[in-house]
CSV table of C-alpha atoms in Angstrom, one decimal:
chain,number,residue,atom,x,y,z
A,1,MET,CA,49.8,99.2,195.2
A,2,ASN,CA,50.9,98.5,191.7
A,3,VAL,CA,51.9,101.3,189.2
A,4,GLN,CA,48.8,101.3,187.1
A,5,THR,CA,46.7,102.0,190.2
A,6,ASP,CA,48.9,104.7,191.5
A,7,LEU,CA,48.9,106.4,188.1
A,8,LYS,CA,45.2,106.5,187.9
A,9,ARG,CA,45.3,108.5,191.1
A,10,THR,CA,47.7,111.0,189.7
A,11,ARG,CA,46.0,114.4,188.7
A,12,GLN,CA,47.3,115.1,185.4
A,13,LEU,CA,47.3,118.9,185.4
A,14,PRO,CA,49.4,119.5,188.7
A,15,LEU,CA,51.7,116.9,187.2
A,16,LEU,CA,52.2,118.6,183.9
A,17,LEU,CA,52.6,122.1,185.6
A,18,VAL,CA,55.4,120.7,187.8
A,19,LEU,CA,57.1,118.9,184.8
A,20,VAL,CA,56.8,121.9,182.6
A,21,PHE,CA,58.1,124.4,185.2
A,22,SER,CA,61.0,122.0,186.4
A,23,LEU,CA,61.9,121.4,182.6
A,24,PHE,CA,61.9,125.4,181.9
A,25,VAL,CA,64.4,125.9,185.1
A,26,ALA,CA,66.6,123.0,184.2
A,27,CYS,CA,66.9,124.1,180.5
A,28,MET,CA,67.1,127.8,181.4
A,29,THR,CA,69.9,126.9,184.1
A,30,ALA,CA,72.1,125.2,181.5
A,31,ASP,CA,72.8,128.0,179.3
A,32,MET,CA,72.1,131.0,181.6
A,33,VAL,CA,75.7,131.9,182.1
A,34,ASN,CA,76.6,132.2,178.7
A,35,PRO,CA,76.1,136.2,178.5
A,36,VAL,CA,77.9,136.6,181.9
A,37,LEU,CA,81.0,134.4,181.0
A,38,HIS,CA,82.9,137.6,180.6
A,39,LEU,CA,82.0,138.5,184.2
A,40,ILE,CA,83.1,135.1,185.6
A,41,ARG,CA,86.3,135.4,183.6
A,42,LYS,CA,87.1,138.9,185.3
A,43,ASP,CA,86.2,137.9,188.8
A,44,PHE,CA,88.6,134.8,188.8
A,45,GLY,CA,91.0,135.9,186.3
A,46,ALA,CA,90.6,132.9,184.1
A,47,SER,CA,91.2,132.2,180.5
A,48,GLU,CA,88.5,131.9,177.8
A,49,ALA,CA,89.0,128.2,177.7
A,50,GLY,CA,88.8,127.9,181.5
A,51,ALA,CA,85.8,129.8,181.7
A,52,GLY,CA,84.3,127.7,179.0
A,53,TRP,CA,84.2,124.7,181.3
A,54,VAL,CA,81.3,126.5,183.1
A,55,VAL,CA,79.2,125.9,180.1
A,56,SER,CA,80.6,122.7,178.7
A,57,GLY,CA,80.8,120.8,182.1
A,58,VAL,CA,77.2,121.1,182.7
A,59,LEU,CA,76.3,119.7,179.2
A,60,LEU,CA,79.0,116.7,179.6
A,61,VAL,CA,77.3,115.7,182.7
A,62,ILE,CA,73.7,115.9,181.4
A,63,ALA,CA,74.6,114.1,178.3
A,64,ILE,CA,76.0,111.1,180.4
A,65,GLY,CA,73.3,111.4,182.9
A,66,VAL,CA,70.1,111.4,180.9
A,67,PRO,CA,70.3,107.9,179.6
A,68,ILE,CA,71.4,106.6,182.8
A,69,TYR,CA,68.4,108.0,184.7
A,70,GLY,CA,66.2,106.8,182.0
A,71,ARG,CA,67.4,103.2,182.6
A,72,ILE,CA,67.3,103.2,186.4
A,73,SER,CA,63.8,104.6,186.6
A,74,ASP,CA,62.9,101.0,185.5
A,75,PHE,CA,63.1,99.7,189.0
A,76,PHE,CA,63.2,103.0,191.1
A,77,SER,CA,60.0,105.2,192.0
A,78,ILE,CA,59.9,108.0,189.5
A,79,ARG,CA,58.6,110.3,192.4
A,80,LYS,CA,61.6,109.4,194.6
A,81,LEU,CA,64.0,109.7,191.9
A,82,TYR,CA,62.8,112.9,190.5
A,83,ALA,CA,62.9,114.7,193.9
A,84,PHE,CA,66.3,113.2,194.8
A,85,ALA,CA,67.6,114.8,191.4
A,86,LEU,CA,66.0,118.1,192.0
A,87,LEU,CA,67.8,118.1,195.5
A,88,ILE,CA,71.2,117.4,193.7
A,89,PHE,CA,70.3,120.1,191.3
A,90,ALA,CA,69.8,122.6,194.2
A,91,ALA,CA,73.0,121.4,196.0
A,92,GLY,CA,74.7,122.1,192.7
A,93,SER,CA,73.2,125.8,192.5
A,94,LEU,CA,74.4,126.3,196.2
A,95,VAL,CA,77.8,125.4,195.3
A,96,CYS,CA,77.9,127.6,192.3
A,97,ALA,CA,76.2,130.6,194.2
A,98,ALA,CA,79.0,130.5,197.1
A,99,ALA,CA,81.8,129.3,194.8
A,100,PRO,CA,85.1,131.1,195.8
A,101,THR,CA,87.1,129.9,192.9
A,102,LEU,CA,86.5,128.7,189.3
A,103,PRO,CA,87.3,125.1,189.8
A,104,ILE,CA,84.7,125.1,192.6
A,105,LEU,CA,82.3,126.9,190.2
A,106,VAL,CA,83.0,124.5,187.4
A,107,GLY,CA,82.4,121.5,189.9
A,108,GLY,CA,79.1,123.1,191.1
A,109,ARG,CA,78.0,123.3,187.5
A,110,MET,CA,78.8,119.7,187.1
A,111,LEU,CA,76.8,118.8,190.2
A,112,GLN,CA,73.9,120.8,188.9
A,113,GLY,CA,74.1,118.7,185.5
A,114,ALA,CA,74.0,115.6,187.7
A,115,GLY,CA,70.7,116.6,189.0
A,116,SER,CA,69.2,118.2,186.0
A,117,ALA,CA,69.8,115.3,183.7
A,118,ALA,CA,67.0,113.6,185.3
A,119,VAL,CA,64.3,116.3,184.6
A,120,PRO,CA,64.0,115.7,180.6
A,121,VAL,CA,63.8,112.0,180.5
A,122,LEU,CA,61.8,111.4,184.0
A,123,SER,CA,59.2,114.0,182.8
A,124,VAL,CA,58.8,112.1,179.6
A,125,ILE,CA,58.7,108.8,181.1
A,126,ALA,CA,56.2,110.1,183.9
A,127,VAL,CA,53.8,111.5,180.9
A,128,SER,CA,54.4,108.0,179.1
A,129,GLN,CA,53.2,106.4,182.0
A,130,VAL,CA,50.2,108.4,182.8
A,131,LEU,CA,48.9,108.7,179.3
A,132,PRO,CA,48.4,106.0,176.8
A,133,SER,CA,49.6,106.1,173.2
A,134,GLY,CA,47.6,108.1,170.8
A,135,SER,CA,46.8,110.7,173.5
A,136,ARG,CA,50.1,111.8,174.9
A,137,GLY,CA,51.1,114.2,172.2
A,138,ALA,CA,49.7,117.5,173.5
A,139,ALA,CA,51.4,116.7,177.1
A,140,LEU,CA,54.7,115.9,175.2
A,141,GLY,CA,54.2,119.1,173.3
A,142,LEU,CA,54.0,121.1,176.4
A,143,LEU,CA,57.1,119.4,177.6
A,144,ALA,CA,59.0,120.2,174.4
A,145,GLY,CA,57.7,123.6,174.4
A,146,SER,CA,59.1,124.3,177.9
A,147,ILE,CA,62.5,122.8,176.8
A,148,GLY,CA,62.5,125.3,173.9
A,149,LEU,CA,61.5,128.3,175.8
A,150,GLY,CA,63.8,127.5,178.7
A,151,THR,CA,66.7,127.1,176.4
A,152,ALA,CA,66.1,130.3,174.8
A,153,ALA,CA,65.2,132.1,177.9
A,154,GLY,CA,68.3,131.1,179.7
A,155,PRO,CA,70.7,133.6,177.9
A,156,ILE,CA,68.0,136.2,178.2
A,157,PHE,CA,67.6,135.7,182.1
A,158,GLY,CA,71.4,135.5,182.5
A,159,GLY,CA,72.1,138.7,180.5
A,160,LEU,CA,69.5,140.7,182.4
A,161,VAL,CA,69.7,139.3,185.9
A,162,GLY,CA,73.5,138.6,185.8
A,163,GLN,CA,74.6,142.1,184.8
A,164,ILE,CA,72.3,144.0,187.2
A,165,PHE,CA,72.8,141.8,190.1
A,166,GLY,CA,76.0,139.9,189.4
A,167,TRP,CA,76.3,136.2,188.2
A,168,PRO,CA,76.0,134.7,191.5
A,169,SER,CA,72.5,135.8,191.9
A,170,LEU,CA,71.6,133.6,188.9
A,171,PHE,CA,72.3,130.6,191.2
A,172,TRP,CA,70.5,131.9,194.3
A,173,LEU,CA,67.4,132.4,192.3
A,174,THR,CA,67.6,128.8,190.7
A,175,LEU,CA,68.2,127.5,194.2
A,176,ALA,CA,65.2,129.1,195.4
A,177,LEU,CA,63.0,127.8,192.7
A,178,LEU,CA,64.3,124.2,193.0
A,179,LEU,CA,63.7,123.9,196.8
A,180,ALA,CA,60.0,125.1,196.0
A,181,LEU,CA,59.6,122.3,193.3
A,182,VAL,CA,61.0,119.3,195.5
A,183,PRO,CA,57.7,119.1,197.5
A,184,CYS,CA,55.6,119.7,194.7
A,185,ALA,CA,57.2,116.7,193.0
A,186,LEU,CA,56.8,114.5,195.8
A,187,TYR,CA,53.2,115.4,195.9
A,188,VAL,CA,52.2,114.9,192.1
A,189,LEU,CA,54.6,112.4,190.5
A,190,PRO,CA,53.6,108.8,190.3
A,191,GLY,CA,55.1,106.6,193.1
A,192,GLY,CA,55.0,103.2,192.1
A,193,ALA,CA,58.1,101.0,191.3
A,194,GLY,CA,59.4,100.6,187.8
A,195,THR,CA,57.5,99.0,185.0
A,196,GLY,CA,59.9,96.1,184.3
A,197,THR,CA,60.1,92.5,186.1
A,198,PRO,CA,63.0,92.3,188.6
A,199,GLU,CA,65.0,90.3,185.8
A,200,GLU,CA,64.2,92.9,183.1
A,201,SER,CA,65.1,95.7,185.7
A,202,ARG,CA,68.7,94.3,186.5
A,203,LEU,CA,71.1,97.1,186.1
A,204,ASP,CA,74.0,96.5,183.8
A,205,LEU,CA,76.6,98.3,185.6
A,206,PRO,CA,79.6,97.7,183.2
A,207,GLY,CA,77.4,98.6,180.1
A,208,GLY,CA,76.2,101.8,181.8
A,209,ILE,CA,79.9,102.8,182.5
A,210,LEU,CA,80.8,102.1,179.1
A,211,PHE,CA,78.0,104.1,177.7
A,212,GLY,CA,78.7,107.1,180.0
A,213,LEU,CA,82.6,107.1,179.2
A,214,ALA,CA,81.8,106.9,175.3
A,215,ALA,CA,79.4,109.9,175.5
A,216,GLY,CA,81.5,111.8,177.8
A,217,LEU,CA,84.9,111.4,175.8
A,218,PHE,CA,82.7,112.3,172.6
A,219,LEU,CA,81.4,115.5,173.8
A,220,PHE,CA,84.9,116.4,175.5
A,221,GLY,CA,86.6,115.7,172.3
A,222,VAL,CA,84.0,117.8,170.4
A,223,THR,CA,84.7,120.6,172.9
A,224,GLN,CA,88.2,120.5,172.9
A,225,GLY,CA,88.0,120.6,169.0
A,226,GLN,CA,86.3,123.9,169.3
A,227,THR,CA,88.9,125.5,171.7
A,228,GLU,CA,92.3,123.7,170.5
A,229,GLY,CA,91.3,122.4,167.1
A,230,PHE,CA,90.2,118.9,166.1
A,231,ARG,CA,93.9,118.0,165.2
A,232,SER,CA,95.0,118.6,169.0
A,233,PRO,CA,95.9,115.2,170.9
A,234,ALA,CA,93.4,116.1,173.4
A,235,SER,CA,90.4,116.2,170.7
A,236,TRP,CA,91.6,113.4,168.4
A,237,GLY,CA,92.4,111.2,171.2
A,238,SER,CA,89.3,111.6,172.9
A,239,LEU,CA,87.3,111.0,169.9
A,240,SER,CA,89.2,107.9,169.1
A,241,GLY,CA,88.6,106.7,172.9
A,242,ALA,CA,84.9,107.4,172.3
A,243,CYS,CA,84.8,105.3,169.1
A,244,LEU,CA,86.6,102.3,170.9
A,245,LEU,CA,84.3,102.6,173.9
A,246,THR,CA,81.3,102.8,171.7
A,247,ALA,CA,82.4,99.6,170.0
A,248,ALA,CA,82.8,97.8,173.5
A,249,PHE,CA,79.4,99.2,174.4
A,250,ILE,CA,77.7,97.6,171.3
A,251,ARG,CA,79.5,94.4,171.9
A,252,ARG,CA,78.3,94.3,175.4
A,253,ILE,CA,74.6,94.8,174.6
A,254,PHE,CA,74.7,92.1,172.5
A,255,THR,CA,76.5,89.6,175.1
A,256,ALA,CA,75.1,90.8,178.3
A,257,GLU,CA,72.3,88.9,179.7
A,258,HIS,CA,70.5,91.8,180.9
A,259,PRO,CA,72.0,94.5,178.6
A,260,PHE,CA,71.9,98.3,179.7
A,261,VAL,CA,70.0,98.9,176.3
A,262,PRO,CA,68.0,96.2,174.6
A,263,PRO,CA,69.4,95.9,171.2
A,264,ALA,CA,66.0,95.4,169.9
A,265,LEU,CA,65.4,99.2,170.3
A,266,PHE,CA,67.8,99.9,167.6
A,267,ALA,CA,66.4,97.1,165.4
A,268,ASP,CA,63.1,99.4,165.2
A,269,LYS,CA,63.5,101.7,162.1
A,270,SER,CA,61.2,104.3,163.5
A,271,TYR,CA,62.7,104.5,167.0
A,272,SER,CA,66.2,104.9,165.5
A,273,ALA,CA,64.9,107.6,163.0
A,274,ALA,CA,63.4,109.7,165.9
A,275,VAL,CA,66.7,109.5,167.9
A,276,TRP,CA,68.6,110.8,164.7
A,277,VAL,CA,66.0,113.4,164.0
A,278,GLY,CA,66.1,114.6,167.5
A,279,PHE,CA,70.0,115.0,167.6
A,280,PHE,CA,70.1,116.9,164.6
A,281,THR,CA,67.1,119.0,165.4
A,282,MET,CA,68.9,120.1,168.6
A,283,PHE,CA,72.1,120.3,166.8
A,284,ALA,CA,70.7,123.0,164.6
A,285,TYR,CA,68.5,124.7,167.1
A,286,VAL,CA,71.2,125.1,170.0
A,287,SER,CA,73.6,126.3,167.5
A,288,SER,CA,71.4,128.9,166.2
A,289,LEU,CA,70.6,130.0,169.8
A,290,VAL,CA,74.3,130.5,170.5
A,291,PHE,CA,75.4,132.2,167.2
A,292,VAL,CA,72.6,134.5,166.3
A,293,PRO,CA,73.1,136.6,169.5
A,294,LEU,CA,77.0,136.3,168.7
A,295,LEU,CA,76.1,137.5,165.1
A,296,VAL,CA,74.3,140.7,166.3
A,297,VAL,CA,76.8,141.5,169.0
A,298,GLU,CA,79.7,141.2,166.7
A,299,VAL,CA,78.4,142.4,163.5
A,300,ASN,CA,75.5,144.9,164.8
A,301,GLY,CA,77.0,146.1,168.0
A,302,LEU,CA,74.1,145.1,170.0
A,303,SER,CA,74.6,144.6,174.0
A,304,PRO,CA,74.3,140.9,175.2
A,305,ALA,CA,71.0,141.7,176.7
A,306,ALA,CA,69.4,143.2,173.5
A,307,ALA,CA,71.0,140.4,171.4
A,308,GLY,CA,69.2,137.9,173.8
A,309,LEU,CA,65.8,139.7,172.7
A,310,VAL,CA,66.5,138.7,169.3
A,311,LEU,CA,65.7,135.1,170.2
A,312,LEU,CA,62.4,135.8,172.0
A,313,PRO,CA,60.2,135.5,168.7
A,314,GLY,CA,61.6,132.0,168.2
A,315,ALA,CA,61.2,130.9,171.8
A,316,ALA,CA,57.6,132.2,172.0
A,317,ALA,CA,56.9,130.1,168.7
A,318,VAL,CA,58.3,127.1,170.3
A,319,ALA,CA,56.2,127.4,173.5
A,320,VAL,CA,53.0,128.4,171.7
A,321,PHE,CA,53.0,125.7,168.9
A,322,SER,CA,54.6,122.6,170.6
A,323,PRO,CA,51.4,121.6,172.3
A,324,ALA,CA,49.5,122.0,168.8
A,325,ALA,CA,52.1,120.1,167.0
A,326,GLY,CA,52.1,117.3,169.6
A,327,ARG,CA,48.3,117.0,169.4
A,328,LEU,CA,48.5,116.9,165.6
A,329,SER,CA,51.0,114.1,165.6
A,330,ASP,CA,48.3,112.1,167.8
A,331,ARG,CA,45.7,112.6,165.0
A,332,ILE,CA,47.7,112.2,161.8
A,333,GLY,CA,51.0,110.6,162.8
A,334,VAL,CA,54.4,112.0,163.4
A,335,LYS,CA,55.8,111.8,159.6
A,336,ILE,CA,54.0,114.7,158.1
A,337,PRO,CA,54.5,117.3,161.1
A,338,VAL,CA,58.2,116.4,161.3
A,339,THR,CA,58.8,116.7,157.7
A,340,ALA,CA,56.9,120.1,157.4
A,341,GLY,CA,58.8,121.2,160.5
A,342,LEU,CA,62.3,120.3,159.3
A,343,SER,CA,61.6,122.0,156.1
A,344,LEU,CA,60.7,125.2,157.8
A,345,MET,CA,63.9,125.0,159.8
A,346,GLY,CA,65.8,124.6,156.9
A,347,ILE,CA,64.1,127.5,154.8
A,348,SER,CA,64.7,129.6,157.9
A,349,LEU,CA,68.4,129.0,158.5
A,350,LEU,CA,68.9,129.6,154.7
A,351,PHE,CA,67.0,132.8,155.1
A,352,ILE,CA,69.4,133.9,158.0
A,353,SER,CA,72.4,132.7,155.9
A,354,THR,CA,71.4,134.7,152.9
A,355,PHE,CA,69.6,137.8,154.1
A,356,ALA,CA,70.3,138.3,157.9
A,357,ALA,CA,73.8,137.8,158.4
A,358,GLY,CA,75.3,141.2,158.6
A,359,SER,CA,72.0,142.8,157.9
A,360,SER,CA,69.4,144.2,160.4
A,361,PRO,CA,68.6,142.2,163.6
A,362,LEU,CA,65.1,142.3,162.8
A,363,LEU,CA,65.8,140.0,159.9
A,364,ALA,CA,67.8,137.7,162.3
A,365,ALA,CA,64.6,137.9,164.8
A,366,THR,CA,62.3,137.0,161.7
A,367,GLY,CA,64.6,133.8,160.9
A,368,MET,CA,64.5,132.7,164.5
A,369,LEU,CA,60.7,133.0,164.4
A,370,GLY,CA,60.5,130.7,161.5
A,371,LEU,CA,63.3,128.4,163.2
A,372,GLY,CA,61.2,128.2,166.5
A,373,LEU,CA,58.0,127.2,164.6
A,374,GLY,CA,59.8,124.6,162.7
A,375,VAL,CA,61.3,123.1,166.0
A,376,ALA,CA,58.1,123.0,167.4
A,377,PHE,CA,56.6,120.9,164.6
A,378,THR,CA,59.7,118.6,164.8
A,379,ASN,CA,60.6,118.2,168.5
A,380,SER,CA,57.3,117.1,170.2
A,381,PRO,CA,56.4,114.9,167.5
A,382,ALA,CA,59.7,113.2,167.5
A,383,ASN,CA,59.2,112.8,171.2
A,384,ASN,CA,56.0,111.1,170.5
A,385,ALA,CA,57.3,109.1,167.8
A,386,ALA,CA,60.0,107.6,170.1
A,387,ALA,CA,57.7,107.1,172.8
A,388,ASN,CA,55.0,105.2,170.6
A,389,THR,CA,57.5,102.6,169.7
A,390,LEU,CA,58.4,101.5,173.2
A,391,GLY,CA,56.9,98.6,175.0
A,392,ASP,CA,56.5,99.0,178.8
A,393,GLU,CA,59.8,97.3,179.5
A,394,GLN,CA,61.9,99.5,177.2
A,395,VAL,CA,60.4,103.1,178.2
A,396,GLY,CA,63.3,103.8,180.6
A,397,ALA,CA,66.2,102.8,178.5
A,398,GLY,CA,64.5,104.0,175.0
A,399,LEU,CA,63.6,107.5,176.4
A,400,GLY,CA,66.7,107.9,178.2
A,401,ILE,CA,68.6,107.2,174.9
A,402,PHE,CA,66.3,109.5,173.0
A,403,GLN,CA,66.7,112.5,175.4
A,404,GLY,CA,70.5,111.7,175.7
A,405,ALA,CA,70.5,112.3,172.0
A,406,LEU,CA,69.0,115.6,172.3
A,407,PHE,CA,71.7,116.9,174.6
A,408,LEU,CA,74.5,115.5,172.7
A,409,GLY,CA,73.1,117.1,169.8
A,410,ALA,CA,73.1,120.3,171.6
A,411,GLY,CA,76.5,120.1,172.7
A,412,THR,CA,77.8,118.8,169.4
A,413,GLY,CA,76.3,121.5,167.5
A,414,ALA,CA,77.5,124.6,169.4
A,415,SER,CA,81.1,123.3,169.5
A,416,VAL,CA,81.2,122.0,165.9
A,417,ILE,CA,79.8,125.1,164.3
A,418,GLY,CA,82.0,127.1,166.7
A,419,ALA,CA,85.1,125.5,165.2
A,420,PHE,CA,83.7,126.0,161.7
A,421,LEU,CA,83.0,129.7,162.1
A,422,ALA,CA,86.4,130.3,163.6
A,423,ALA,CA,87.9,128.4,160.6
A,424,ARG,CA,85.9,130.6,158.1
A,425,LYS,CA,86.9,133.8,159.7
A,426,GLU,CA,90.7,132.8,159.6
A,427,ASP,CA,90.3,132.0,155.9
A,428,ALA,CA,88.9,135.2,155.2
A,429,GLN,CA,87.2,133.9,152.2
A,430,GLY,CA,83.8,134.7,150.4
A,431,ALA,CA,80.8,133.2,151.4
A,432,LEU,CA,80.0,129.6,150.5
A,433,ASN,CA,76.4,130.8,149.9
A,434,PRO,CA,76.3,131.9,146.4
A,435,PHE,CA,73.2,134.4,147.0
A,436,TYR,CA,75.1,136.1,149.9
A,437,VAL,CA,76.1,139.7,149.2
A,438,LEU,CA,76.8,141.2,152.6
A,439,ASP,CA,79.9,141.6,154.6
A,440,ALA,CA,79.7,139.0,157.4
A,441,ALA,CA,80.5,135.7,155.2
A,442,PRO,CA,81.8,133.6,158.0
A,443,TYR,CA,78.4,133.9,159.6
A,444,SER,CA,76.4,133.2,156.5
A,445,ASP,CA,78.6,130.0,156.0
A,446,ALA,CA,78.0,128.9,159.8
A,447,PHE,CA,74.1,129.1,159.2
A,448,LEU,CA,74.5,127.4,156.0
A,449,ALA,CA,76.5,124.6,157.8
A,450,ILE,CA,73.6,124.4,160.3
A,451,ALA,CA,71.1,124.1,157.5
A,452,ALA,CA,73.1,121.1,156.2
A,453,ALA,CA,72.4,119.5,159.7
A,454,VAL,CA,68.7,120.0,159.1
A,455,VAL,CA,69.0,118.3,155.6
A,456,ILE,CA,70.4,115.3,157.3
A,457,ALA,CA,67.8,115.2,159.9
A,458,LEU,CA,65.1,115.2,156.7
A,459,VAL,CA,67.0,112.2,155.4
A,460,PHE,CA,66.4,110.3,158.6
A,461,SER,CA,62.7,111.5,159.1
A,462,ALA,CA,62.1,109.2,155.9
A,463,GLY,CA,62.2,106.3,158.3
A,464,LEU,CA,59.3,107.7,160.8
A,465,GLN,CA,56.3,105.4,161.0
A,466,SER,CA,53.6,106.9,158.8
A,467,GLY,CA,49.9,107.2,160.2
A,468,ARG,CA,48.3,107.5,163.6
A,469,PRO,CA,49.9,105.7,166.6
A,470,LYS,CA,48.0,102.4,167.4
């Protein structure tokens, strides 16, 4: 049975329900431990830097794993690969729930990342296979909405459940959800082989290793820069190594007979623009999800659970408006929604920088509402933009790179803005924002820096293809 025949039998609604819920669980799990890190530190007697690996370890593995899963999906059944990844995810959750020491907990989190890395990229690939270009925007919008909702819900879920029942309960609940999802995935996902020919689907193992090491060293160097400073040997050494490996990877894709990533992908201006828009959008969004709660806890004195509620308006906006933004990008093209969404993100971040940092938490929630609405009109059309540029033989590699860029942006943003915030606190200087008049200048500066990332995304959005997809 060929892929197309199998896909025609796939029931779209059950498929979307399984993909949406799997994405929600994966994204929620990634950052649900943030509010209970202090409990983990207390239980294990760990340092702040050591406990930080409970968060950064999973992001590191996800950033490496997403493009690899995308590439190998070219010659493995999506159904089997997805279910196998969910089982790895579940095994990691079991290790975390029963972890007797911090190193085992970190190892379990990395195992979670090795499984959850498959969920975003294989979900988008499944939708791209089932629905033709020009009619997949709403479905991709649902996926983008579940990513945004899960990312925002993670700290809320972790703060409420973790503080009441203890942090291991978070992983027991995740384990139960994942075990329920495995048979559902086996039932509804397309089961055909990959879309490429045997020659096209030959895996370039050296290229994959180079890519994984480059991405891993980059994110490790950025994370170490936040904790130890970017002048530390661990940080600059890792970043230098990432640069060398990236150069070797670029050389590899131009010289290998069957490269890990086809060079033609990056020759497509619209695809490259979509990748950079996705990177800086997640840079800004995840940074805000981290530092808005920190702002209202440190400056306004809210509890971690109450601080998580400040994120709810933005999470709701992402969930509600992402499908509509995806449908809109099918009708009028991706460029107008992305430009409007990025503009709204920038305005919302400037609002937080100018009026909300050090003021009422209601103003911070208002800024997050605008930010979430902007993300909704940016992320799902950007997904659509990337998918629309790819031929059948490029879907796995192309969407893998795109989804990997989202997670690299997420990990990079939180670390870079964290280091910038710490530096501004140490300098104890006035705010860089000339319109800011309150007494939380370092936070005002942090959100101004996040707004600058959105401006960069706006510049790249000029390269997106105008008009409706063909």
